[in-house]
XYZ file of C-alpha atoms in Angstrom:
302
model
C 12.220 19.809 -10.584
C 15.318 20.857 -8.663
C 13.232 22.603 -6.005
C 11.025 19.517 -5.637
C 14.081 17.302 -5.200
C 15.377 19.637 -2.504
C 12.028 19.393 -0.739
C 12.177 15.590 -0.923
C 15.725 15.638 0.415
C 14.680 17.849 3.331
C 11.682 15.630 4.124
C 13.870 12.516 3.948
C 16.455 13.989 6.321
C 13.691 15.215 8.624
C 12.199 11.721 8.681
C 15.463 10.101 9.727
C 16.103 12.627 12.492
C 13.130 11.118 14.300
C 13.896 8.364 16.787
C 10.710 6.528 15.795
C 12.061 5.940 12.271
C 15.185 4.260 13.604
C 13.129 2.297 16.115
C 10.923 0.902 13.334
C 13.985 -0.045 11.274
C 15.630 -1.836 14.186
C 12.355 -3.562 15.084
C 12.053 -4.841 11.519
C 15.535 -6.356 11.644
C 14.844 -7.893 15.063
C 11.571 -9.304 13.762
C 13.401 -11.023 10.901
C 15.893 -12.410 13.417
C 13.108 -13.677 15.688
C 11.197 -15.171 12.753
C 14.230 -17.092 11.536
C 14.963 -18.365 15.026
C 11.351 -19.367 15.640
C 11.013 -21.203 12.326
C 14.295 -22.993 12.970
C 13.100 -24.044 16.416
C 9.753 -25.276 15.089
C 11.417 -27.463 12.464
C 13.825 -28.839 15.061
C 10.813 -30.427 16.782
C 9.943 -33.802 15.246
C 6.164 -33.503 14.894
C 5.798 -34.752 11.300
C 4.348 -38.217 11.633
C 2.010 -40.299 9.519
C -1.210 -41.849 10.798
C 0.761 -45.043 11.513
C 3.213 -43.115 13.668
C 6.045 -43.214 11.103
C 8.139 -40.105 10.719
C 7.641 -38.170 7.487
C 10.561 -36.119 6.196
C 10.139 -32.524 5.066
C 10.995 -33.614 1.513
C 8.183 -36.167 1.570
C 5.734 -33.581 2.908
C 6.730 -31.234 0.076
C 6.186 -33.973 -2.501
C 2.725 -34.715 -1.094
C 1.723 -31.050 -1.238
C 2.924 -30.605 -4.821
C 0.887 -33.333 -6.461
C 1.725 -36.268 -8.750
C 2.513 -34.242 -11.918
C 5.226 -32.151 -10.293
C 6.569 -35.120 -8.340
C 6.916 -37.152 -11.551
C 8.671 -34.264 -13.296
C 11.115 -33.965 -10.392
C 11.830 -37.692 -10.488
C 12.353 -37.744 -14.237
C 14.671 -34.717 -14.189
C 16.334 -35.382 -10.826
C 15.224 -32.040 -9.365
C 15.004 -31.461 -5.627
C 12.134 -29.373 -4.181
C 12.609 -26.246 -2.084
C 12.061 -27.535 1.436
C 10.666 -25.321 4.167
C 13.501 -25.907 6.640
C 16.170 -24.550 4.278
C 17.523 -21.092 3.566
C 15.561 -20.907 0.322
C 12.421 -22.115 2.053
C 12.603 -19.397 4.695
C 13.519 -16.661 2.225
C 10.648 -17.570 -0.097
C 8.243 -16.660 2.714
C 9.571 -13.117 3.129
C 6.910 -11.498 0.881
C 4.300 -12.776 3.355
C 5.909 -10.554 6.008
C 5.385 -7.357 4.021
C 2.412 -6.536 6.245
C 4.969 -5.290 8.771
C 6.300 -2.853 6.172
C 2.701 -1.777 5.529
C 2.196 -1.146 9.238
C 5.324 1.011 9.546
C 4.488 2.884 6.324
C 1.039 3.708 7.714
C 2.689 5.225 10.794
C 4.883 7.465 8.623
C 2.184 8.319 6.059
C -0.407 9.136 8.705
C 1.886 11.503 10.565
C 4.026 13.166 7.887
C 1.375 15.828 7.185
C -0.665 15.737 10.398
C 2.431 16.194 12.585
C 3.090 19.560 10.913
C -0.230 20.767 12.319
C 0.114 19.179 15.753
C 3.649 20.542 16.198
C 2.712 23.961 14.843
C 5.339 23.909 12.091
C 2.847 24.112 9.206
C 2.862 27.943 9.125
C 6.642 28.058 8.894
C 6.564 25.392 6.193
C 4.112 27.364 4.065
C 6.123 30.578 4.307
C 8.611 29.071 1.880
C 8.325 30.260 -1.751
C 6.978 26.860 -2.766
C 3.586 25.898 -4.076
C 1.548 23.774 -1.699
C 1.192 20.913 -4.154
C 4.979 20.623 -4.350
C 5.258 20.492 -0.572
C 2.629 17.747 -0.395
C 4.230 15.866 -3.311
C 7.590 15.871 -1.525
C 5.954 14.302 1.507
C 4.184 11.694 -0.617
C 7.432 10.767 -2.388
C 9.162 10.496 0.984
C 6.524 8.017 2.169
C 7.048 5.961 -0.982
C 10.828 5.980 -0.533
C 10.408 4.911 3.082
C 8.220 1.963 2.018
C 10.822 0.874 -0.550
C 13.612 1.304 2.015
C 11.789 -0.842 4.570
C 11.151 -3.510 1.921
C 14.868 -3.632 1.152
C 15.686 -3.887 4.864
C 13.210 -6.751 5.205
C 14.624 -8.627 2.214
C 18.295 -8.109 3.045
C 17.973 -8.961 6.745
C 15.684 -11.905 5.964
C 18.153 -13.313 3.421
C 21.092 -12.884 5.812
C 19.310 -14.557 8.729
C 17.974 -17.237 6.394
C 21.479 -18.328 5.451
C 22.702 -18.012 9.050
C 19.986 -20.165 10.635
C 19.312 -22.661 7.834
C 21.318 -24.937 5.591
C 21.704 -23.947 1.970
C 19.833 -26.819 0.323
C 19.489 -26.222 -3.443
C 16.018 -26.742 -4.841
C 13.904 -25.982 -7.891
C 10.489 -24.369 -7.818
C 7.962 -25.913 -10.203
C 4.483 -24.888 -11.306
C 1.766 -26.488 -13.374
C 0.710 -23.960 -16.051
C -1.923 -24.954 -18.630
C -1.215 -28.609 -17.967
C 2.548 -28.215 -18.439
C 5.212 -28.276 -15.753
C 7.491 -25.225 -15.853
C 10.537 -24.303 -13.801
C 10.257 -20.963 -11.983
C 13.144 -18.594 -11.332
C 13.525 -18.571 -7.555
C 14.992 -15.089 -7.134
C 12.854 -13.690 -9.931
C 9.683 -14.931 -8.251
C 10.852 -13.607 -4.865
C 11.408 -10.112 -6.268
C 8.119 -10.245 -8.200
C 6.078 -11.177 -5.121
C 7.835 -8.508 -3.060
C 7.120 -5.875 -5.718
C 3.469 -6.930 -5.864
C 3.270 -6.723 -2.076
C 4.533 -3.142 -2.336
C 1.333 -2.288 -4.200
C -0.647 -3.056 -1.054
C 1.831 -0.994 0.970
C 1.357 2.002 -1.339
C -2.444 1.727 -1.318
C -2.805 1.512 2.463
C -0.119 4.162 2.860
C -2.018 6.478 0.490
C -5.164 5.918 2.538
C -3.350 6.926 5.738
C -1.794 9.877 3.898
C -5.248 11.067 2.801
C -6.795 10.744 6.268
C -3.858 12.563 7.851
C -4.088 15.380 5.274
C -7.853 15.803 5.614
C -8.336 15.424 9.363
C -4.864 16.652 10.431
C -4.695 13.907 13.046
C -1.924 11.314 12.886
C -3.545 9.095 15.519
C -6.837 9.060 13.594
C -5.071 8.322 10.308
C -2.970 5.531 11.774
C -5.858 4.019 13.739
C -8.355 3.954 10.879
C -5.791 2.689 8.357
C -4.586 -0.147 10.565
C -8.162 -1.114 11.372
C -9.124 -1.199 7.691
C -5.909 -3.004 6.792
C -6.934 -5.987 8.917
C -10.722 -5.774 9.245
C -11.286 -4.691 5.648
C -9.519 -7.736 4.267
C -11.357 -10.115 6.584
C -14.790 -8.662 5.801
C -14.069 -8.750 2.072
C -13.008 -12.385 2.252
C -16.152 -13.318 4.183
C -18.370 -11.593 1.614
C -16.523 -13.377 -1.179
C -17.064 -16.727 0.539
C -20.794 -15.966 0.593
C -20.669 -15.800 -3.246
C -21.343 -12.070 -3.481
C -19.984 -10.342 -6.589
C -19.812 -6.744 -5.352
C -16.779 -7.306 -3.059
C -14.572 -7.346 -6.162
C -15.081 -3.574 -6.342
C -13.723 -3.136 -2.812
C -10.082 -2.089 -2.773
C -9.064 -4.777 -0.268
C -10.081 -7.530 -2.688
C -7.659 -6.225 -5.298
C -4.470 -5.123 -3.547
C -3.129 -8.682 -3.288
C -1.933 -9.003 -6.879
C -0.072 -12.222 -6.065
C -3.446 -13.981 -6.307
C -2.991 -13.833 -10.083
C 0.527 -15.284 -10.051
C 1.363 -18.930 -10.619
C -1.168 -21.467 -9.427
C -2.921 -19.042 -7.079
C -6.614 -18.380 -7.621
C -8.306 -14.953 -7.349
C -10.547 -14.165 -4.411
C -13.535 -13.923 -6.760
C -13.548 -16.042 -9.905
C -14.522 -13.201 -12.251
C -11.579 -11.027 -11.165
C -8.590 -10.560 -13.487
C -5.214 -8.862 -13.140
C -6.204 -5.970 -15.422
C -9.461 -5.486 -13.503
C -7.625 -5.281 -10.142
C -5.096 -2.817 -11.543
C -7.923 -0.545 -12.759
C -9.649 -0.703 -9.353
C -6.370 0.125 -7.587
C -5.711 3.094 -9.882
C -9.237 4.445 -9.330
C -8.930 4.237 -5.536
C -5.448 5.767 -5.582
C -6.741 8.682 -7.633
C -9.542 9.216 -5.126
C -7.096 9.131 -2.197
C -4.592 11.486 -3.815
C -7.097 13.958 -5.267
C -8.727 14.249 -1.854
C -5.338 14.771 -0.198
C -4.253 17.489 -2.634
C -7.608 19.259 -2.547
C -7.599 19.347 1.240
C -4.018 20.592 1.503
C -4.068 23.159 -1.306
C -7.603 24.583 -1.117
C -8.462 24.568 2.555
C -7.223 27.069 5.110
C -4.446 24.849 6.430
C -3.015 27.635 8.597
C -6.109 27.835 10.741
């Protein structure tokens, strides 16, 4: 275990000696800054008007979107909603920006193995008295740590900019569960949705990791993974809209576990949380087994 930890430490330090890693981190922070500024600017424009031309406040728009049951509960208990143009409103949307973390993780995962071949350092790496599976495991763990690190950067910078650009307007998040109105922990739900979004990051990252390990090409791994990340989801959604059942076995229909949280509805009615978890595990096993087989059994020094 100690040798594996040393390998992980070396891979982590090697990752952060690259300028591209720092560039991605800075870009993520700047993106959070730009997002906060853009959202603030949009809400500063008075475009919320009724059909009669009367201005509708953000609070009234929130009440309309929630429905009569939640509105009545708020009135009876004197609870304010979480409005979009507030710090809490902006911060609650941060899990939706995790696709950026996925994109950066794909770049790292696709190149962490393939770059050893392209730079010619793979032979020197394999001269160490370490088993190949340990070397590959250290790289896989490093990718996972990078994804977690980027998620923390996104959350922390998003929260900071949220409170800088927006007023801190207290609000309570409500949901209608089995006909009953329940109060939802704001920070608990934020962390839950972020953690669930990390599942998608890990799956797409594992796909890029596999392609990079098998084909030894970082550009191919990054290109295919990014293409599937966007096109795969769109195609799956279209097939689901056409009332096909088989798309539920496609990985892209299952990586969004937030579809089973709260009042959200699954992409396909017959899908359940346990079913999606099983599908994700099966695909991850396929990705990882292929990666390890390619790296440990093939003549990687050729």
